Coordinates of C-alpha atoms (C1' of nucleotides) in Angstrom, one line a residue:
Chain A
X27 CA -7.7 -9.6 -28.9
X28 CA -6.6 -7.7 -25.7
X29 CA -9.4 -7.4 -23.6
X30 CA -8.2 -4.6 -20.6
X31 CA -10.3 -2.4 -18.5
X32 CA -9.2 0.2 -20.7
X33 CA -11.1 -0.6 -23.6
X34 CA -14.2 -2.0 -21.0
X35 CA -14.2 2.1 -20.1
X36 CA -14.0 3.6 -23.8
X37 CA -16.8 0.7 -25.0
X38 CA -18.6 2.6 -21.8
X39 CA -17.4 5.7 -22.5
X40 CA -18.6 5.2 -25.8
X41 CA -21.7 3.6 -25.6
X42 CA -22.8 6.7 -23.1
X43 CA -21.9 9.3 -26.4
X44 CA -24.3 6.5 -28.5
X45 CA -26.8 7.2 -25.9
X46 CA -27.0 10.8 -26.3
X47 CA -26.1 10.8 -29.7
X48 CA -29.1 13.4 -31.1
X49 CA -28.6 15.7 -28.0
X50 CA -25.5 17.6 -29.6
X51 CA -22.1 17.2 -27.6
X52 CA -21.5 15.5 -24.6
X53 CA -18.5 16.6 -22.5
X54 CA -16.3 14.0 -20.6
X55 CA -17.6 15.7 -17.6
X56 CA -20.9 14.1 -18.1
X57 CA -19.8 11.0 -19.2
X58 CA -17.3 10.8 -16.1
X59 CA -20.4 11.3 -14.0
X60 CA -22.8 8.9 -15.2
X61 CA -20.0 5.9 -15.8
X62 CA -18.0 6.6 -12.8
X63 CA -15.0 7.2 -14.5
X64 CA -11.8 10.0 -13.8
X65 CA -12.3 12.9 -15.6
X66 CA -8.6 12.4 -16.7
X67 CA -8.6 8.9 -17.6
X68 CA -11.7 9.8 -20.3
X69 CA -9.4 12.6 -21.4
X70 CA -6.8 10.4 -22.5
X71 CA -8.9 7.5 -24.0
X72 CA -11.2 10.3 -26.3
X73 CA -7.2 11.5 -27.6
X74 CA -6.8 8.5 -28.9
X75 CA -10.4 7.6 -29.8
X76 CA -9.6 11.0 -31.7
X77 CA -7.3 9.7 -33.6
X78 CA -8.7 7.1 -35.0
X79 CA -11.7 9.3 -36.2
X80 CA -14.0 7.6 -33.9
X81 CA -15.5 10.9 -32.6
X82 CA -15.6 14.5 -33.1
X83 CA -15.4 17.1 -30.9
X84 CA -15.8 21.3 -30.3
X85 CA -14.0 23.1 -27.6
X86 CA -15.8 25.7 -25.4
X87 CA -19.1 25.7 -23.8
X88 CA -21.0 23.9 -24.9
X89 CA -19.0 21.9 -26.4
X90 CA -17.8 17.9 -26.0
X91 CA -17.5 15.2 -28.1
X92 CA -19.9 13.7 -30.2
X93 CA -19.6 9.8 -32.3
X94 CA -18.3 10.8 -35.7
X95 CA -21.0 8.6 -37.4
X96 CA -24.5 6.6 -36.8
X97 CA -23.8 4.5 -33.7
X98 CA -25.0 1.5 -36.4
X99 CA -21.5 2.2 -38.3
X100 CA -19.3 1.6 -35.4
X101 CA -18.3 -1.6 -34.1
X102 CA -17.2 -2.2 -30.9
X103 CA -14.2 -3.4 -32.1
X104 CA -13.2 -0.7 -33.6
X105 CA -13.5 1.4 -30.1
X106 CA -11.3 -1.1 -28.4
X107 CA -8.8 -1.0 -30.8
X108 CA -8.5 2.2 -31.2
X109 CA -7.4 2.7 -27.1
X110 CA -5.7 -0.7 -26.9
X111 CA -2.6 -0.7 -29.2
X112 CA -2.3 -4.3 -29.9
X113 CA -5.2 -6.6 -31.0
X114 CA -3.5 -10.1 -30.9
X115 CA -3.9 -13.0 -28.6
X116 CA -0.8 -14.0 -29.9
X117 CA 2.9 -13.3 -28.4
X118 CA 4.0 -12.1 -31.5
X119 CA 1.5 -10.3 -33.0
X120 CA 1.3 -12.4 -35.6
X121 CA 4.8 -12.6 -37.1
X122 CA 4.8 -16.3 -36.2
X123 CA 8.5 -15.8 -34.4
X124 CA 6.7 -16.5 -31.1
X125 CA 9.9 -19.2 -30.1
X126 CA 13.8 -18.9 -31.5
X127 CA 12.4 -17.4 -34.7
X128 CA 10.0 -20.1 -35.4
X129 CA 6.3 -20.4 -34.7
X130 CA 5.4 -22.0 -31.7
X131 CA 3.7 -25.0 -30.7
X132 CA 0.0 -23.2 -29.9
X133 CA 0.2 -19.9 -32.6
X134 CA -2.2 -21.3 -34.6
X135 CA -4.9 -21.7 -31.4
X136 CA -4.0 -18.6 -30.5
X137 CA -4.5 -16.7 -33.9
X138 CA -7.6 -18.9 -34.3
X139 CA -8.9 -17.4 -31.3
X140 CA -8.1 -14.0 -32.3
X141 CA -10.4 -14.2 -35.3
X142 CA -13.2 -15.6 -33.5
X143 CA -13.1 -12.7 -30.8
X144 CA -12.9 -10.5 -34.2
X145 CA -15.5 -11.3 -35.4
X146 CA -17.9 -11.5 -32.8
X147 CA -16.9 -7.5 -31.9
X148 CA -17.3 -6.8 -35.4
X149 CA -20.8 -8.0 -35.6
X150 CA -22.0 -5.9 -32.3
X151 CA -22.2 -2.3 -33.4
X152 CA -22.9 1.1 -30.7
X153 CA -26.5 0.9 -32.0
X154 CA -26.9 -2.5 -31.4
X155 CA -26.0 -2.1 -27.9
X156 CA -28.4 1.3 -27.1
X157 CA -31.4 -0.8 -28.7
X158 CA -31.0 -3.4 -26.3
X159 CA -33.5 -3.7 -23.4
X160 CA -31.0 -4.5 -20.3
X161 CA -28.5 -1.4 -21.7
X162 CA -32.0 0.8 -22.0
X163 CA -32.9 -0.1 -18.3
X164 CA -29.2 0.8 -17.1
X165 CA -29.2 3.7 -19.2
X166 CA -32.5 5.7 -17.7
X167 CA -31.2 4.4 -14.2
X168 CA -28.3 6.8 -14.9
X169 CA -30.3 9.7 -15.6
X170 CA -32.5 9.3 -12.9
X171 CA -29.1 9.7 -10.5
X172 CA -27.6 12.1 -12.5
X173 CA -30.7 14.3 -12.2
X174 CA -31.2 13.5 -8.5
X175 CA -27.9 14.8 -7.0
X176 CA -25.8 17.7 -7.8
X177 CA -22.8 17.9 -9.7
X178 CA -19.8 16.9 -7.8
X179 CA -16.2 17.3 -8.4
X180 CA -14.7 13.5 -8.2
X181 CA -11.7 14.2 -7.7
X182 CA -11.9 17.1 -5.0
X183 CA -13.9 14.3 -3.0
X184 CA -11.4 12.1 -3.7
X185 CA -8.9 14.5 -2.5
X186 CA -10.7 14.8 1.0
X187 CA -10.8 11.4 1.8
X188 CA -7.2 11.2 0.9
X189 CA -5.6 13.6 3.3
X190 CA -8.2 13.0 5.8
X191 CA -6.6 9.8 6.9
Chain B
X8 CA -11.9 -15.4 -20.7
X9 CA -8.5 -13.5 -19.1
X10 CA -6.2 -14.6 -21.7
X11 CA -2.4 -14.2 -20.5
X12 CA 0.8 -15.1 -21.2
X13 CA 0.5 -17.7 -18.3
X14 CA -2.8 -19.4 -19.4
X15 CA -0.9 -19.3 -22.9
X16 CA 2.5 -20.9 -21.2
X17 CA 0.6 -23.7 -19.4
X18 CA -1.2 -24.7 -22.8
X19 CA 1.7 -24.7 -24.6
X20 CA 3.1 -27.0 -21.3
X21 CA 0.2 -29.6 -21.9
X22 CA 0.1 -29.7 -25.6
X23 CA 3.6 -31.1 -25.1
X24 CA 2.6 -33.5 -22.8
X25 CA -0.2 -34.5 -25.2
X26 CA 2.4 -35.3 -27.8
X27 CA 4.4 -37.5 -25.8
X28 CA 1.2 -38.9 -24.2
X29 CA 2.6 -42.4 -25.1
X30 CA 5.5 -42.2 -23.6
X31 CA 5.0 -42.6 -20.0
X32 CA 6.1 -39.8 -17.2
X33 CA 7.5 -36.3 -19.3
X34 CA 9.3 -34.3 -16.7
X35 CA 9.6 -30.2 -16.5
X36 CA 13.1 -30.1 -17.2
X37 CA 11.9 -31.9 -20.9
X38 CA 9.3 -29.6 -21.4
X39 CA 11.2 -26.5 -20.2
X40 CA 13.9 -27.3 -22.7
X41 CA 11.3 -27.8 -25.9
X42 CA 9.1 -25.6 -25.2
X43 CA 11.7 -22.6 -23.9
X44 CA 9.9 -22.4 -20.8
X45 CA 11.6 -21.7 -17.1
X46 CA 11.5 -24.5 -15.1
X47 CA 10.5 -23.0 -11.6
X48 CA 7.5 -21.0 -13.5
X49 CA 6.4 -24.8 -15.1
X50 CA 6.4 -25.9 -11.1
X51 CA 3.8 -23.0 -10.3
X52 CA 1.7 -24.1 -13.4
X53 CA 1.9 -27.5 -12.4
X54 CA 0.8 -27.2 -9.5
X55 CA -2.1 -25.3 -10.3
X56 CA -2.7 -27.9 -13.1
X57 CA -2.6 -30.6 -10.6
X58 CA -4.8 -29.2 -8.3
X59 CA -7.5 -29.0 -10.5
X60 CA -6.9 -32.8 -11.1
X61 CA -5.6 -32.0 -15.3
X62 CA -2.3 -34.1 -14.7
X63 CA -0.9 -37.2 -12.4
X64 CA 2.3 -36.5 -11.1
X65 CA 5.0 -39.0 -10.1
X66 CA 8.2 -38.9 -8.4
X67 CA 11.6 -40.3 -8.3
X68 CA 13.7 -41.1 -11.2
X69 CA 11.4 -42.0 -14.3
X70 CA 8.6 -39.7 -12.5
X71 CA 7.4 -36.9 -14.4
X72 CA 3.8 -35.5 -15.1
X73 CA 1.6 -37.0 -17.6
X74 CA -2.3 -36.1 -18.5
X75 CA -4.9 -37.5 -16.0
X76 CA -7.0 -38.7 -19.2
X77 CA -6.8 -38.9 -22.5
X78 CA -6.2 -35.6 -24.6
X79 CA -9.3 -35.5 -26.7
X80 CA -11.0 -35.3 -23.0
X81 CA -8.9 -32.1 -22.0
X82 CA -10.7 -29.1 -23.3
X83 CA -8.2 -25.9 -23.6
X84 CA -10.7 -24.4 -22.0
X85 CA -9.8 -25.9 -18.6
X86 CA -6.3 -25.6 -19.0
X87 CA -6.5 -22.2 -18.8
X88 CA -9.2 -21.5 -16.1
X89 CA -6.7 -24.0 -14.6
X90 CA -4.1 -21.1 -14.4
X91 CA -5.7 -17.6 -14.6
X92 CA -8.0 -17.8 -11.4
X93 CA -10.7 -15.4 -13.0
X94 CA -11.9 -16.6 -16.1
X95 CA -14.5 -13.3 -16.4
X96 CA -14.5 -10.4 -19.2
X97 CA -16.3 -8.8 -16.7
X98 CA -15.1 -6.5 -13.9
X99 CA -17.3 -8.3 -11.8
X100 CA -17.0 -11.5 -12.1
X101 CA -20.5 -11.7 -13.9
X102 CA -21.9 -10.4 -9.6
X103 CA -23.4 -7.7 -11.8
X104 CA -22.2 -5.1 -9.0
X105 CA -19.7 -3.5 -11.2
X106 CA -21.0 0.3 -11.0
X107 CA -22.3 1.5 -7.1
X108 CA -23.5 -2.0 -6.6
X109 CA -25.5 -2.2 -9.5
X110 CA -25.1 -3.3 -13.0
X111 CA -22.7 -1.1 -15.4
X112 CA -23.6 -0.3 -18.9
X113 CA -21.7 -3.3 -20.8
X114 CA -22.0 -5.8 -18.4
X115 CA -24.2 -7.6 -21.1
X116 CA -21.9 -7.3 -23.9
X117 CA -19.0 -8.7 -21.7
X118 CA -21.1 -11.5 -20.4
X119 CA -22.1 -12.7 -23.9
X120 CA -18.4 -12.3 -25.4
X121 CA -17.2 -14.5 -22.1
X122 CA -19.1 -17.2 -23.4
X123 CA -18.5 -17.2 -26.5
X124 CA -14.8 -16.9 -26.0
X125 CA -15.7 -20.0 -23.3
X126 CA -17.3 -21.7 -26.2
X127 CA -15.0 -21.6 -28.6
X128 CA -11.8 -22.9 -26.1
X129 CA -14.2 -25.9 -25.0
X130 CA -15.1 -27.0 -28.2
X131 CA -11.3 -27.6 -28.7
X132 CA -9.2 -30.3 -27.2
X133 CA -5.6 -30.7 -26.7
X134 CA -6.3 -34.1 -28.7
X135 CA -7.7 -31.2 -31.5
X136 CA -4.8 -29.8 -31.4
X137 CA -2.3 -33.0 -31.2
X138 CA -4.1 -33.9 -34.6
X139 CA -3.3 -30.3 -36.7
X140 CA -1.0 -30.5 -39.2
X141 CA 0.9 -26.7 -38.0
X142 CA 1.6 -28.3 -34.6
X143 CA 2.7 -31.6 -36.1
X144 CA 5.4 -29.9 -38.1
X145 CA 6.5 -27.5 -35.2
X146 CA 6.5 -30.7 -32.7
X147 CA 9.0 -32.8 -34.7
X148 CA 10.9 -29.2 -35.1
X149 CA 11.2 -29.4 -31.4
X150 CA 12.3 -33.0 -30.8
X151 CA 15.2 -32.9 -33.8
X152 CA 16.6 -29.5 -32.2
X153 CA 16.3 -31.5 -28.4
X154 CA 18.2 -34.6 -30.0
X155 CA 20.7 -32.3 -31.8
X156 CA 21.5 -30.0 -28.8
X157 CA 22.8 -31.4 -25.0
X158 CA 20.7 -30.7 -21.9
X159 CA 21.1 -27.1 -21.4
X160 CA 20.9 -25.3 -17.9
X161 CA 19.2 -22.8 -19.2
X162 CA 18.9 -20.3 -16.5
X163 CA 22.6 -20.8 -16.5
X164 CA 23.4 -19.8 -19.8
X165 CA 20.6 -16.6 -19.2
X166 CA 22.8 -16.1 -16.0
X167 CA 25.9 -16.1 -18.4
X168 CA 24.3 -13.1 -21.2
X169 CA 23.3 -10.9 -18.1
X170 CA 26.5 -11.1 -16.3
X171 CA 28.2 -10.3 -19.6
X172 CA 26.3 -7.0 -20.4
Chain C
dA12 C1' 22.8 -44.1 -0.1
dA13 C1' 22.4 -41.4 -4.1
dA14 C1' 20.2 -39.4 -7.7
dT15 C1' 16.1 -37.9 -9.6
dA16 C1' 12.0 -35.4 -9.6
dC17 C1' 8.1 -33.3 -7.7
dT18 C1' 6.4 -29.8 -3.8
dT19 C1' 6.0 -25.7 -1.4
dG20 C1' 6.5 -21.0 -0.1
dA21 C1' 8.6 -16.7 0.0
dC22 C1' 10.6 -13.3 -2.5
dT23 C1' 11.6 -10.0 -6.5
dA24 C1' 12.7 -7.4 -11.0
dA25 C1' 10.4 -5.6 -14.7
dA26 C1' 6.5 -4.4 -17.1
dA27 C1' 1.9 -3.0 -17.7
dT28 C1' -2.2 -0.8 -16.0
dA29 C1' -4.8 2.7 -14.4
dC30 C1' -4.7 6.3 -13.2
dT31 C1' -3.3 11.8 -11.4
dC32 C1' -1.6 16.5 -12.1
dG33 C1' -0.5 20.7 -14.1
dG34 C1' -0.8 23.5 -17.5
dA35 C1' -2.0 25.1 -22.4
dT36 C1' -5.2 26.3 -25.9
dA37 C1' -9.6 27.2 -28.1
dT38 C1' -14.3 29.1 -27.9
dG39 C1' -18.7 30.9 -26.6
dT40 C1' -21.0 34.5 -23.6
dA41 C1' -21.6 38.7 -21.0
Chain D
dT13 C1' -12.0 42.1 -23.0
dA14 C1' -12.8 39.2 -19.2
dC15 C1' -14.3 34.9 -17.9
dA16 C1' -16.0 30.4 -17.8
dT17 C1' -16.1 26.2 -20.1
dA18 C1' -14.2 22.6 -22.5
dT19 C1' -10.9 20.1 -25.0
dC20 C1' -5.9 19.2 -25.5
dC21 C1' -1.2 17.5 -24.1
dG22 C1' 2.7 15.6 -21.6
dA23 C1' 4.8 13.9 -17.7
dG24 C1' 4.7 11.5 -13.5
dT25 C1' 3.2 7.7 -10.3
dA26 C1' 1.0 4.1 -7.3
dT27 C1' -0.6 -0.3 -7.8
dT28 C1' -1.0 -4.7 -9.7
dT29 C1' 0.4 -8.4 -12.5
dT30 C1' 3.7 -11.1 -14.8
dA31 C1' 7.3 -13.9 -15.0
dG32 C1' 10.4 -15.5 -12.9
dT33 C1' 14.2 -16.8 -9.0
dC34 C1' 15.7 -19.1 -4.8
dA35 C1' 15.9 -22.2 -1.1
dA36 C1' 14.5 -25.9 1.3
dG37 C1' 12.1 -29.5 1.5
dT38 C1' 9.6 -34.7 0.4
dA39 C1' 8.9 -38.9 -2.1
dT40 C1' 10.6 -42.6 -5.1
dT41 C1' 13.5 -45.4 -7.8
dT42 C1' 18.0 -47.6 -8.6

DNA sequence: AAATACTTGACTAAAATACTCGGATATGTA
DNA sequence: TACATATCCGAGTATTTTAGTCAAGTATTT
């Protein structure tokens, strides 16, 4: 399994939708605010969570994104997946032609491994992870903030800083 | 666990010196030539791997590397830790800081799917592995094709196909 | 002395990652 | 219809990591 910052974001990113799930949609904007992440990067990791019919969404006000089904039915392997091509520890994905067309000396650790990590993000689902008490805890910290300051454009701040020095 | 192809090269470096743990002092240049590995990159792992005390080097003629104990007391675990600094799934490094200081949403999830990924790679030795039938097989592969085949420069002949493109 | 083999450090090409930017398109509201 | 709000889409890019090269050592055996 490929375990990148990109898929830590869309389990995030994901999780946050889970959160909210019986408030209608959620727009990235939101979800950029309360995670801290670029407005653009969520844009391109909800096209491919898209895709895989992970989530739905509605243009317009008042629109967003919303999980396609119960946050119980999705695994969280299935989110990083969906945003991280491969899945494999292996070097050859599996074809076993890892060295000169052969299988090489540790494939089998490797694809052993694989399974294991599998699993284990099988068996953890969105709902899992909103019932638990540390997520909970995190979760109304966030909407505390969110509620505290006003909505600010990230990347215009960013912007400033950046031509400041 | 950060699972690269480095951490992946330097296991596949000490399985092979598990299999010829009998055999007194194996040298890089043996290693590189099995296990289709660059020399100068097995120096940087080697050095890493000595550091953290996994191997006993010697020099001179008949020198070489061999394991600092026996394999079944060489979890892959610390191979790999051995090579790939951060051993985390976490952004933070398990500090819990990862979002404005505090802790981010899945910082729970990542923490429990280190350990178990830390779990499963101690609970399996390079003497584990020495033992498996797959590796067996691809291991006496290896030495027929080094007995078959002269010492090859290999970064000469790679030298060779990129100067005739 | 000569050959072998480890040791160290600096450097680099290529790939992947983690984004940004600009614009297009759809939709609800006034 | 105008306008604001959102999602869509593709291209571009700075940074980091990977995987390695290169050069100059040092230690040890024969």
């Amino acid at each position: 399994m490929r375990l990148t910052t990109k898929g830590r974001y869309a389990v995030t990113a994901m999780l946050d939708l889970a959160l909210h799930y019986n408030e209608g949609p959620t727009t990235l904007a939101d979800i950029s605010h309360r995670q801290g992440i670029s407005l653009s990067y969520l844009e391109q990791l909800f096209a491919k969570l898209r895709k895989q019919g992970l989530v739905d969404s509605t243009r317009g006000p008042g629109g967003g994104y919303r999980l396609s089904r119960s946050p119980h039915e999705i695994p969280v392997a299935n989110v990083i997946t969906a945003v991280d091509e491969k899945v494999e520890t292996t070097r050859c994905g599996g074809l076993s032609n890892c060295q000169d067309d052969q299988q090489c000396l540790t494939h089998e650790l490797w694809s052993e491994l694989s399974s294991q990590i599998h699993q284990f993000l099988c068996g953890i689902s969105l709902g899992t992870l909103v019932e638990k008490e540390g997520v909970k805890q995190v979760a109304a910290r966030q909407e505390r903030l969110q509620k505290n300051s006003q909505p600010v454009n990230v990347s215009a701040a960013k912007r400033e800083v950046a031509t400041a020095s």
